PDB file of C-alpha atoms and ligand atoms in Angstrom:
ATOM      1  CA  MET A  11      34.302 109.566   4.051  1.00  0.00           C
ATOM      2  CA  THR A  12      34.603 112.365   1.119  1.00  0.00           C
ATOM      3  CA  SER A  13      37.209 114.943   1.471  1.00  0.00           C
ATOM      4  CA  SER A  14      34.927 117.447   1.532  1.00  0.00           C
ATOM      5  CA  ALA A  15      32.752 116.286   4.149  1.00  0.00           C
ATOM      6  CA  SER A  16      35.629 116.770   6.838  1.00  0.00           C
ATOM      7  CA  SER A  17      36.931 119.794   5.210  1.00  0.00           C
ATOM      8  CA  VAL A  18      36.791 123.018   7.516  1.00  0.00           C
ATOM      9  CA  VAL A  19      37.805 124.446   3.935  1.00  0.00           C
ATOM     10  CA  SER A  20      37.664 122.896   0.623  1.00  0.00           C
ATOM     11  CA  ALA A  21      38.240 124.603  -2.709  1.00  0.00           C
ATOM     12  CA  ARG A  22      37.327 122.964  -6.148  1.00  0.00           C
ATOM     13  CA  ASN A  23      38.557 124.674  -9.433  1.00  0.00           C
ATOM     14  CA  LEU A  24      38.613 128.435  -7.270  1.00  0.00           C
ATOM     15  CA  CYS A  25      39.183 131.157  -9.105  1.00  0.00           C
ATOM     16  CA  LEU A  26      38.782 134.854  -8.621  1.00  0.00           C
ATOM     17  CA  THR A  27      39.893 138.032 -11.198  1.00  0.00           C
ATOM     18  CA  TYR A  28      39.455 141.398 -10.200  1.00  0.00           C
ATOM     19  CA  ASP A  29      38.727 143.566 -12.950  1.00  0.00           C
ATOM     20  CA  THR A  30      41.254 146.811 -12.983  1.00  0.00           C
ATOM     21  CA  ASN A  31      41.264 149.512 -15.086  1.00  0.00           C
ATOM     22  CA  ASP A  32      44.780 147.923 -16.520  1.00  0.00           C
ATOM     23  CA  GLY A  33      42.243 144.929 -17.605  1.00  0.00           C
ATOM     24  CA  PRO A  34      41.720 141.812 -15.630  1.00  0.00           C
ATOM     25  CA  VAL A  35      43.791 140.476 -12.141  1.00  0.00           C
ATOM     26  CA  HIS A  36      44.020 136.460 -11.732  1.00  0.00           C
ATOM     27  CA  ALA A  37      44.413 136.787  -8.102  1.00  0.00           C
ATOM     28  CA  LEU A  38      43.735 132.728  -7.839  1.00  0.00           C
ATOM     29  CA  SER A  39      43.604 130.267 -10.825  1.00  0.00           C
ATOM     30  CA  ASN A  40      41.889 126.860 -10.626  1.00  0.00           C
ATOM     31  CA  VAL A  41      42.829 126.444  -6.614  1.00  0.00           C
ATOM     32  CA  ASP A  42      42.057 122.839  -5.258  1.00  0.00           C
ATOM     33  CA  LEU A  43      42.408 122.476  -1.348  1.00  0.00           C
ATOM     34  CA  ASP A  44      40.975 120.710   1.828  1.00  0.00           C
ATOM     35  CA  VAL A  45      41.838 121.758   5.337  1.00  0.00           C
ATOM     36  CA  ARG A  46      40.741 119.436   7.904  1.00  0.00           C
ATOM     37  CA  LYS A  47      39.531 119.569  11.288  1.00  0.00           C
ATOM     38  CA  GLY A  48      42.759 120.921  13.494  1.00  0.00           C
ATOM     39  CA  ASP A  49      44.848 121.003  10.145  1.00  0.00           C
ATOM     40  CA  PHE A  50      47.695 124.155  10.470  1.00  0.00           C
ATOM     41  CA  VAL A  51      47.934 125.403   6.809  1.00  0.00           C
ATOM     42  CA  SER A  52      50.705 127.662   5.915  1.00  0.00           C
ATOM     43  CA  PHE A  53      50.449 129.418   2.629  1.00  0.00           C
ATOM     44  CA  ILE A  54      53.433 130.481   1.268  1.00  0.00           C
ATOM     45  CA  GLY A  55      54.243 132.419  -2.185  1.00  0.00           C
ATOM     46  CA  PRO A  56      55.563 135.777  -2.919  1.00  0.00           C
ATOM     47  CA  SER A  57      53.894 138.810  -2.963  1.00  0.00           C
ATOM     48  CA  GLY A  58      51.150 139.342  -5.018  1.00  0.00           C
ATOM     49  CA  CYS A  59      49.769 135.057  -5.576  1.00  0.00           C
ATOM     50  CA  GLY A  60      46.774 135.486  -3.937  1.00  0.00           C
ATOM     51  CA  LYS A  61      47.121 134.284  -0.506  1.00  0.00           C
ATOM     52  CA  THR A  62      45.118 137.279   0.993  1.00  0.00           C
ATOM     53  CA  THR A  63      42.732 137.284  -1.453  1.00  0.00           C
ATOM     54  CA  PHE A  64      42.335 133.367  -0.552  1.00  0.00           C
ATOM     55  CA  LEU A  65      41.483 134.242   3.198  1.00  0.00           C
ATOM     56  CA  ARG A  66      39.385 137.135   2.633  1.00  0.00           C
ATOM     57  CA  VAL A  67      37.182 134.153   0.172  1.00  0.00           C
ATOM     58  CA  ILE A  68      36.787 132.181   2.586  1.00  0.00           C
ATOM     59  CA  ALA A  69      36.142 135.439   5.042  1.00  0.00           C
ATOM     60  CA  ASP A  70      33.263 136.297   2.205  1.00  0.00           C
ATOM     61  CA  LEU A  71      35.177 139.445   2.183  1.00  0.00           C
ATOM     62  CA  GLU A  72      35.585 138.936  -1.630  1.00  0.00           C
ATOM     63  CA  ARG A  73      33.416 136.864  -4.023  1.00  0.00           C
ATOM     64  CA  LYS A  74      35.064 133.480  -6.308  1.00  0.00           C
ATOM     65  CA  THR A  75      34.919 134.094  -9.987  1.00  0.00           C
ATOM     66  CA  SER A  76      33.949 130.601 -10.484  1.00  0.00           C
ATOM     67  CA  GLY A  77      34.595 127.370  -9.179  1.00  0.00           C
ATOM     68  CA  ASP A  78      33.431 126.026  -5.654  1.00  0.00           C
ATOM     69  CA  ILE A  79      34.606 126.941  -2.074  1.00  0.00           C
ATOM     70  CA  THR A  80      32.787 125.491   1.142  1.00  0.00           C
ATOM     71  CA  VAL A  81      33.453 126.766   5.074  1.00  0.00           C
ATOM     72  CA  ASN A  82      32.262 124.154   7.313  1.00  0.00           C
ATOM     73  CA  GLY A  83      30.191 122.954   4.482  1.00  0.00           C
ATOM     74  CA  MET A  84      28.583 126.157   4.172  1.00  0.00           C
ATOM     75  CA  THR A  85      28.640 129.144   1.606  1.00  0.00           C
ATOM     76  CA  PRO A  86      31.090 131.398   2.663  1.00  0.00           C
ATOM     77  CA  ASP A  87      27.975 134.172   3.181  1.00  0.00           C
ATOM     78  CA  GLU A  88      26.739 131.162   5.753  1.00  0.00           C
ATOM     79  CA  ALA A  89      29.918 130.306   7.163  1.00  0.00           C
ATOM     80  CA  ARG A  90      30.581 134.377   8.036  1.00  0.00           C
ATOM     81  CA  LYS A  91      26.587 134.483   9.012  1.00  0.00           C
ATOM     82  CA  ALA A  92      27.542 131.391  11.677  1.00  0.00           C
ATOM     83  CA  ARG A  93      30.612 132.983  13.124  1.00  0.00           C
ATOM     84  CA  ALA A  94      32.300 130.038  11.919  1.00  0.00           C
ATOM     85  CA  TYR A  95      36.321 131.750  12.081  1.00  0.00           C
ATOM     86  CA  GLY A  96      38.007 134.358  13.376  1.00  0.00           C
ATOM     87  CA  TYR A  97      40.505 136.954  11.648  1.00  0.00           C
ATOM     88  CA  VAL A  98      44.013 138.165  12.457  1.00  0.00           C
ATOM     89  CA  PHE A  99      45.181 141.019  10.109  1.00  0.00           C
ATOM     90  CA  GLN A 100      48.411 141.555   8.940  1.00  0.00           C
ATOM     91  CA  ALA A 101      48.803 144.740  11.298  1.00  0.00           C
ATOM     92  CA  ALA A 102      47.431 144.036  14.985  1.00  0.00           C
ATOM     93  CA  ALA A 103      44.657 146.574  13.783  1.00  0.00           C
ATOM     94  CA  LEU A 104      43.587 147.652  17.399  1.00  0.00           C
ATOM     95  CA  TYR A 105      41.639 150.790  18.131  1.00  0.00           C
ATOM     96  CA  PRO A 106      44.258 152.879  19.861  1.00  0.00           C
ATOM     97  CA  TRP A 107      41.269 154.784  21.933  1.00  0.00           C
ATOM     98  CA  ARG A 108      40.214 151.600  23.606  1.00  0.00           C
ATOM     99  CA  THR A 109      42.193 149.816  26.195  1.00  0.00           C
ATOM    100  CA  ILE A 110      42.886 146.301  25.408  1.00  0.00           C
ATOM    101  CA  GLU A 111      40.174 144.384  27.433  1.00  0.00           C
ATOM    102  CA  LYS A 112      37.891 147.375  25.301  1.00  0.00           C
ATOM    103  CA  ASN A 113      39.636 146.096  21.685  1.00  0.00           C
ATOM    104  CA  ILE A 114      38.541 141.953  22.719  1.00  0.00           C
ATOM    105  CA  ALA A 115      35.137 143.345  23.970  1.00  0.00           C
ATOM    106  CA  LEU A 116      33.972 145.057  20.935  1.00  0.00           C
ATOM    107  CA  PRO A 117      32.864 142.466  18.250  1.00  0.00           C
ATOM    108  CA  LEU A 118      31.491 140.586  21.501  1.00  0.00           C
ATOM    109  CA  GLU A 119      29.477 143.785  21.700  1.00  0.00           C
ATOM    110  CA  ILE A 120      28.239 143.541  18.151  1.00  0.00           C
ATOM    111  CA  MET A 121      27.607 140.046  18.394  1.00  0.00           C
ATOM    112  CA  GLY A 122      25.617 140.467  22.078  1.00  0.00           C
ATOM    113  CA  TYR A 123      27.036 139.409  24.661  1.00  0.00           C
ATOM    114  CA  ASP A 124      25.881 140.578  27.780  1.00  0.00           C
ATOM    115  CA  LYS A 125      28.869 141.867  29.975  1.00  0.00           C
ATOM    116  CA  THR A 126      29.293 139.028  32.181  1.00  0.00           C
ATOM    117  CA  GLU A 127      29.834 136.909  29.175  1.00  0.00           C
ATOM    118  CA  ARG A 128      32.490 139.453  27.896  1.00  0.00           C
ATOM    119  CA  ALA A 129      34.050 139.779  30.925  1.00  0.00           C
ATOM    120  CA  LYS A 130      34.436 136.132  30.807  1.00  0.00           C
ATOM    121  CA  ARG A 131      35.973 135.481  27.514  1.00  0.00           C
ATOM    122  CA  ILE A 132      37.730 138.271  27.930  1.00  0.00           C
ATOM    123  CA  ALA A 133      40.222 137.151  30.888  1.00  0.00           C
ATOM    124  CA  GLN A 134      40.160 133.538  29.130  1.00  0.00           C
ATOM    125  CA  THR A 135      41.275 134.381  26.472  1.00  0.00           C
ATOM    126  CA  LEU A 136      44.115 137.020  27.709  1.00  0.00           C
ATOM    127  CA  GLU A 137      45.117 134.521  29.344  1.00  0.00           C
ATOM    128  CA  LEU A 138      45.498 132.132  26.110  1.00  0.00           C
ATOM    129  CA  VAL A 139      48.067 134.831  24.758  1.00  0.00           C
ATOM    130  CA  ASN A 140      49.403 135.146  28.047  1.00  0.00           C
ATOM    131  CA  LEU A 141      48.688 138.510  28.694  1.00  0.00           C
ATOM    132  CA  ALA A 142      46.458 138.272  32.045  1.00  0.00           C
ATOM    133  CA  GLY A 143      47.382 141.597  33.645  1.00  0.00           C
ATOM    134  CA  PHE A 144      47.167 144.084  30.651  1.00  0.00           C
ATOM    135  CA  GLU A 145      43.343 144.359  30.377  1.00  0.00           C
ATOM    136  CA  LYS A 146      43.404 148.043  30.972  1.00  0.00           C
ATOM    137  CA  LYS A 147      46.517 148.861  29.102  1.00  0.00           C
ATOM    138  CA  PHE A 148      46.137 150.933  25.940  1.00  0.00           C
ATOM    139  CA  PRO A 149      47.710 149.633  22.737  1.00  0.00           C
ATOM    140  CA  TRP A 150      50.656 152.042  22.554  1.00  0.00           C
ATOM    141  CA  GLN A 151      51.640 151.163  25.995  1.00  0.00           C
ATOM    142  CA  LEU A 152      52.423 147.052  24.422  1.00  0.00           C
ATOM    143  CA  SER A 153      55.210 146.142  22.601  1.00  0.00           C
ATOM    144  CA  GLY A 154      54.527 145.149  18.908  1.00  0.00           C
ATOM    145  CA  GLY A 155      54.464 141.130  19.473  1.00  0.00           C
ATOM    146  CA  MET A 156      52.342 142.046  22.343  1.00  0.00           C
ATOM    147  CA  GLN A 157      49.822 143.826  20.498  1.00  0.00           C
ATOM    148  CA  GLN A 158      49.519 141.284  17.917  1.00  0.00           C
ATOM    149  CA  ARG A 159      48.911 138.665  20.741  1.00  0.00           C
ATOM    150  CA  ALA A 160      45.953 141.259  21.632  1.00  0.00           C
ATOM    151  CA  SER A 161      44.904 140.612  18.475  1.00  0.00           C
ATOM    152  CA  ILE A 162      44.695 137.395  18.179  1.00  0.00           C
ATOM    153  CA  ALA A 163      42.985 137.065  21.420  1.00  0.00           C
ATOM    154  CA  ARG A 164      39.733 139.540  19.988  1.00  0.00           C
ATOM    155  CA  ALA A 165      40.051 136.797  16.925  1.00  0.00           C
ATOM    156  CA  LEU A 166      39.741 133.748  19.475  1.00  0.00           C
ATOM    157  CA  ALA A 167      37.062 135.565  21.702  1.00  0.00           C
ATOM    158  CA  PHE A 168      34.065 134.594  20.141  1.00  0.00           C
ATOM    159  CA  ASP A 169      35.781 130.541  19.993  1.00  0.00           C
ATOM    160  CA  ALA A 170      35.308 130.014  16.155  1.00  0.00           C
ATOM    161  CA  ASP A 171      37.102 126.702  15.310  1.00  0.00           C
ATOM    162  CA  LEU A 172      38.848 128.561  12.610  1.00  0.00           C
ATOM    163  CA  LEU A 173      41.246 131.505  12.963  1.00  0.00           C
ATOM    164  CA  LEU A 174      42.412 132.879   9.805  1.00  0.00           C
ATOM    165  CA  MET A 175      45.958 134.872  10.080  1.00  0.00           C
ATOM    166  CA  ASP A 176      47.527 137.170   7.411  1.00  0.00           C
ATOM    167  CA  GLU A 177      50.875 137.486   8.271  1.00  0.00           C
ATOM    168  CA  PRO A 178      50.281 138.288  12.148  1.00  0.00           C
ATOM    169  CA  PHE A 179      54.359 138.428  12.397  1.00  0.00           C
ATOM    170  CA  GLY A 180      55.746 139.500   9.342  1.00  0.00           C
ATOM    171  CA  ALA A 181      56.072 143.087  11.098  1.00  0.00           C
ATOM    172  CA  LEU A 182      58.243 141.709  14.026  1.00  0.00           C
ATOM    173  CA  ASP A 183      61.633 140.785  14.394  1.00  0.00           C
ATOM    174  CA  GLU A 184      63.016 137.091  14.221  1.00  0.00           C
ATOM    175  CA  ILE A 185      63.573 136.554  18.282  1.00  0.00           C
ATOM    176  CA  VAL A 186      59.983 137.750  18.699  1.00  0.00           C
ATOM    177  CA  ARG A 187      58.923 135.845  16.001  1.00  0.00           C
ATOM    178  CA  ASP A 188      60.708 132.816  17.554  1.00  0.00           C
ATOM    179  CA  HIS A 189      58.938 132.924  20.695  1.00  0.00           C
ATOM    180  CA  LEU A 190      55.348 133.491  19.651  1.00  0.00           C
ATOM    181  CA  ASN A 191      55.937 131.130  16.935  1.00  0.00           C
ATOM    182  CA  GLU A 192      56.683 128.611  19.860  1.00  0.00           C
ATOM    183  CA  GLN A 193      53.156 130.131  21.459  1.00  0.00           C
ATOM    184  CA  LEU A 194      51.468 129.903  18.561  1.00  0.00           C
ATOM    185  CA  LEU A 195      51.577 125.963  18.478  1.00  0.00           C
ATOM    186  CA  LYS A 196      50.792 125.290  22.162  1.00  0.00           C
ATOM    187  CA  LEU A 197      47.597 127.604  21.709  1.00  0.00           C
ATOM    188  CA  TRP A 198      46.436 125.218  18.286  1.00  0.00           C
ATOM    189  CA  LYS A 199      47.355 122.117  20.555  1.00  0.00           C
ATOM    190  CA  ARG A 200      45.573 123.538  23.547  1.00  0.00           C
ATOM    191  CA  THR A 201      42.439 124.554  21.453  1.00  0.00           C
ATOM    192  CA  ASN A 202      42.420 122.127  18.957  1.00  0.00           C
ATOM    193  CA  LYS A 203      41.740 125.254  16.512  1.00  0.00           C
ATOM    194  CA  THR A 204      41.852 124.760  12.664  1.00  0.00           C
ATOM    195  CA  ILE A 205      44.548 127.711  11.427  1.00  0.00           C
ATOM    196  CA  CYS A 206      45.005 129.221   8.072  1.00  0.00           C
ATOM    197  CA  PHE A 207      48.198 131.111   8.222  1.00  0.00           C
ATOM    198  CA  VAL A 208      50.037 133.125   5.341  1.00  0.00           C
ATOM    199  CA  THR A 209      53.557 133.690   5.762  1.00  0.00           C
ATOM    200  CA  HIS A 210      56.603 134.704   3.777  1.00  0.00           C
ATOM    201  CA  SER A 211      58.944 132.887   6.025  1.00  0.00           C
ATOM    202  CA  ILE A 212      59.828 129.573   5.104  1.00  0.00           C
ATOM    203  CA  PRO A 213      61.247 128.558   8.315  1.00  0.00           C
ATOM    204  CA  GLU A 214      58.194 129.769  10.044  1.00  0.00           C
ATOM    205  CA  ALA A 215      55.919 127.688   7.803  1.00  0.00           C
ATOM    206  CA  VAL A 216      57.882 124.474   8.350  1.00  0.00           C
ATOM    207  CA  TYR A 217      58.201 125.177  11.967  1.00  0.00           C
ATOM    208  CA  LEU A 218      54.317 125.906  12.450  1.00  0.00           C
ATOM    209  CA  SER A 219      52.405 123.488   9.941  1.00  0.00           C
ATOM    210  CA  THR A 220      50.940 120.354   9.176  1.00  0.00           C
ATOM    211  CA  LYS A 221      50.765 121.321   5.566  1.00  0.00           C
ATOM    212  CA  ILE A 222      52.315 123.613   3.658  1.00  0.00           C
ATOM    213  CA  VAL A 223      50.495 125.336   0.617  1.00  0.00           C
ATOM    214  CA  VAL A 224      53.189 127.068  -1.860  1.00  0.00           C
ATOM    215  CA  MET A 225      51.500 129.144  -4.142  1.00  0.00           C
ATOM    216  CA  SER A 226      53.138 131.380  -7.539  1.00  0.00           C
ATOM    217  CA  PRO A 227      51.776 134.682  -8.675  1.00  0.00           C
ATOM    218  CA  ARG A 228      49.803 135.858 -12.502  1.00  0.00           C
ATOM    219  CA  PRO A 229      47.930 133.532 -12.434  1.00  0.00           C
ATOM    220  CA  GLY A 230      47.502 133.238  -8.358  1.00  0.00           C
ATOM    221  CA  ARG A 231      47.894 129.212  -8.411  1.00  0.00           C
ATOM    222  CA  VAL A 232      49.036 126.375  -6.138  1.00  0.00           C
ATOM    223  CA  THR A 233      52.242 124.785  -7.450  1.00  0.00           C
ATOM    224  CA  ASP A 234      52.794 122.413  -4.093  1.00  0.00           C
ATOM    225  CA  ILE A 235      51.328 120.991  -1.060  1.00  0.00           C
ATOM    226  CA  ILE A 236      53.260 119.485   1.195  1.00  0.00           C
ATOM    227  CA  GLU A 237      52.141 117.207   4.358  1.00  0.00           C
ATOM    228  CA  SER A 238      55.031 117.801   7.485  1.00  0.00           C
ATOM    229  CA  THR A 239      56.274 114.470   8.779  1.00  0.00           C
ATOM    230  CA  LEU A 240      57.586 116.393  11.597  1.00  0.00           C
ATOM    231  CA  PRO A 241      56.110 115.354  15.311  1.00  0.00           C
ATOM    232  CA  THR A 242      53.674 117.634  17.158  1.00  0.00           C
ATOM    233  CA  GLU A 243      56.098 117.832  19.482  1.00  0.00           C
ATOM    234  CA  ARG A 244      58.682 121.120  18.254  1.00  0.00           C
ATOM    235  CA  PRO A 245      61.227 122.749  20.215  1.00  0.00           C
ATOM    236  CA  LEU A 246      63.028 125.387  18.373  1.00  0.00           C
ATOM    237  CA  GLY A 247      65.716 123.093  17.596  1.00  0.00           C
ATOM    238  CA  ILE A 248      64.033 120.887  15.507  1.00  0.00           C
ATOM    239  CA  ARG A 249      64.658 123.507  13.090  1.00  0.00           C
ATOM    240  CA  GLU A 250      68.204 121.971  12.567  1.00  0.00           C
ATOM    241  CA  THR A 251      67.334 118.420  12.328  1.00  0.00           C
ATOM    242  CA  PRO A 252      66.870 116.897   8.853  1.00  0.00           C
ATOM    243  CA  GLU A 253      63.570 116.363   8.436  1.00  0.00           C
ATOM    244  CA  PHE A 254      63.051 120.225   8.795  1.00  0.00           C
ATOM    245  CA  LEU A 255      65.496 121.175   6.102  1.00  0.00           C
ATOM    246  CA  GLU A 256      64.179 119.008   3.934  1.00  0.00           C
ATOM    247  CA  ILE A 257      60.963 119.544   4.101  1.00  0.00           C
ATOM    248  CA  ALA A 258      62.281 123.750   3.639  1.00  0.00           C
ATOM    249  CA  HIS A 259      64.279 122.344   0.493  1.00  0.00           C
ATOM    250  CA  ARG A 260      61.114 121.128  -0.893  1.00  0.00           C
ATOM    251  CA  VAL A 261      59.216 124.745  -0.395  1.00  0.00           C
ATOM    252  CA  ARG A 262      62.099 126.407  -1.402  1.00  0.00           C
ATOM    253  CA  GLU A 263      62.102 124.552  -4.897  1.00  0.00           C
ATOM    254  CA  GLY A 264      58.419 125.092  -5.358  1.00  0.00           C
ATOM    255  CA  LEU A 265      58.802 128.667  -4.674  1.00  0.00           C
ATOM    256  CA  ARG A 266      61.852 128.510  -7.533  1.00  0.00           C
ATOM    257  CA  ALA A 267      59.711 126.452  -9.774  1.00  0.00           C
ATOM    258  CA  GLY A 268      56.683 128.706  -9.709  1.00  0.00           C
ATOM    259  CA  HIS A 269      58.920 131.974  -9.904  1.00  0.00           C
ATOM    260  CA  SER A 270      59.193 133.634 -13.630  1.00  0.00           C
ATOM    261  CA  TYR A 271      62.577 135.023 -14.150  1.00  0.00           C
ATOM    262  CA  GLU A 272      60.916 136.884 -17.044  1.00  0.00           C
ATOM    263  CA  GLU A 273      60.534 139.968 -14.650  1.00  0.00           C
TER     264      GLU A 273
HETATM  265  P1  ADP B 321      49.309 137.953  -1.493  1.00  0.00           P
HETATM  266  O1  ADP B 321      48.420 138.476  -0.338  1.00  0.00           O
HETATM  267  O2  ADP B 321      49.624 137.050  -1.929  1.00  0.00           O
HETATM  268  O3  ADP B 321      50.156 139.319  -1.444  1.00  0.00           O
HETATM  269  P2  ADP B 321      46.886 139.117  -2.884  1.00  0.00           P
HETATM  270  O4  ADP B 321      46.007 138.347  -2.606  1.00  0.00           O
HETATM  271  O5  ADP B 321      46.742 140.686  -1.804  1.00  0.00           O
HETATM  272  O6  ADP B 321      48.376 139.008  -3.057  1.00  0.00           O
HETATM  273  O7  ADP B 321      46.809 140.168  -4.234  1.00  0.00           O
HETATM  274  C1  ADP B 321      46.926 139.006  -5.532  1.00  0.00           C
HETATM  275  C2  ADP B 321      46.501 139.630  -6.691  1.00  0.00           C
HETATM  276  O8  ADP B 321      45.687 140.675  -6.530  1.00  0.00           O
HETATM  277  C3  ADP B 321      47.859 140.732  -6.488  1.00  0.00           C
HETATM  278  O9  ADP B 321      48.385 141.076  -7.933  1.00  0.00           O
HETATM  279  C4  ADP B 321      47.166 142.011  -6.547  1.00  0.00           C
HETATM  280  O10 ADP B 321      47.673 143.257  -6.667  1.00  0.00           O
HETATM  281  C5  ADP B 321      45.595 141.910  -6.885  1.00  0.00           C
HETATM  282  N1  ADP B 321      44.833 142.462  -6.430  1.00  0.00           N
HETATM  283  C6  ADP B 321      44.418 142.190  -4.282  1.00  0.00           C
HETATM  284  N2  ADP B 321      43.295 143.330  -3.845  1.00  0.00           N
HETATM  285  C7  ADP B 321      42.965 143.888  -5.149  1.00  0.00           C
HETATM  286  C8  ADP B 321      41.800 144.382  -5.463  1.00  0.00           C
HETATM  287  N3  ADP B 321      40.976 145.190  -4.782  1.00  0.00           N
HETATM  288  N4  ADP B 321      41.379 144.880  -6.921  1.00  0.00           N
HETATM  289  C9  ADP B 321      42.703 144.662  -7.733  1.00  0.00           C
HETATM  290  N5  ADP B 321      43.252 143.578  -7.681  1.00  0.00           N
HETATM  291  C10 ADP B 321      43.467 143.224  -6.601  1.00  0.00           C
HETATM  292 MG1   MG B 322      49.263 139.401   1.510  1.00  0.00          MG
END
């Protein structure tokens, strides 16, 4: 079996250069990566190393400059049209004038699902993120963590196999984040999704992932890819085990190696 046949995302020599008034910005430089079905892949690296850009290329929100990328074996353009992914943004990005159920319904309306089907999917996804009973609330009536769960429900509602998440818990305090990390792992196991997850946090990346992609800036490139050896069953206490700390150490080394001390 070739790697790209089983790959949900496959990148080869992927480059993306932004043309700016200050000259070219090499956001992605020769990125090689395979995300397999059912993987939980975290992207970690300092601000500006191209994490968001990579997700946006997968989602067809940015075009590559050169190299190859496929999503479910298709071009990003075809994958977008086939609704191959759900996208969770850095901020919850919910419409404040719509209730939680109406926020989740919006992409479903655009995709032409009828009212019965919409109601069914809204109920299912709110259940998945433990927000059943909150459908009539407005976003501002929910805590930050609950809002972020609602935006995950929205991304799950049309049941794409691939979930792209850009620092979804970055703005939340550590206790809420721990709780959401646990919930996200359970959700991932229950739904068999493939997840690409951007984070700044080493413990979060190690706790969640089957694979950790360490990136460095200027130009944005991959400095290490770590296959996790942790068991799939992960109580929060696993973060104190030697195996966990060993992987965290390797991530930290990768980040250090990619860091330029000239700045
Ligand atoms: P990250 O998400 O890792 O913080 P980004 O992917 O957002 O990094 O950005 C990578 C680099 O590309 C940064 O130097 C950023 O300033 C630059 N960049 C991102 N988007 C644009 C854009 N639309 N136009 C020009 N430069 C951009
Ligand atoms: Mg970003």
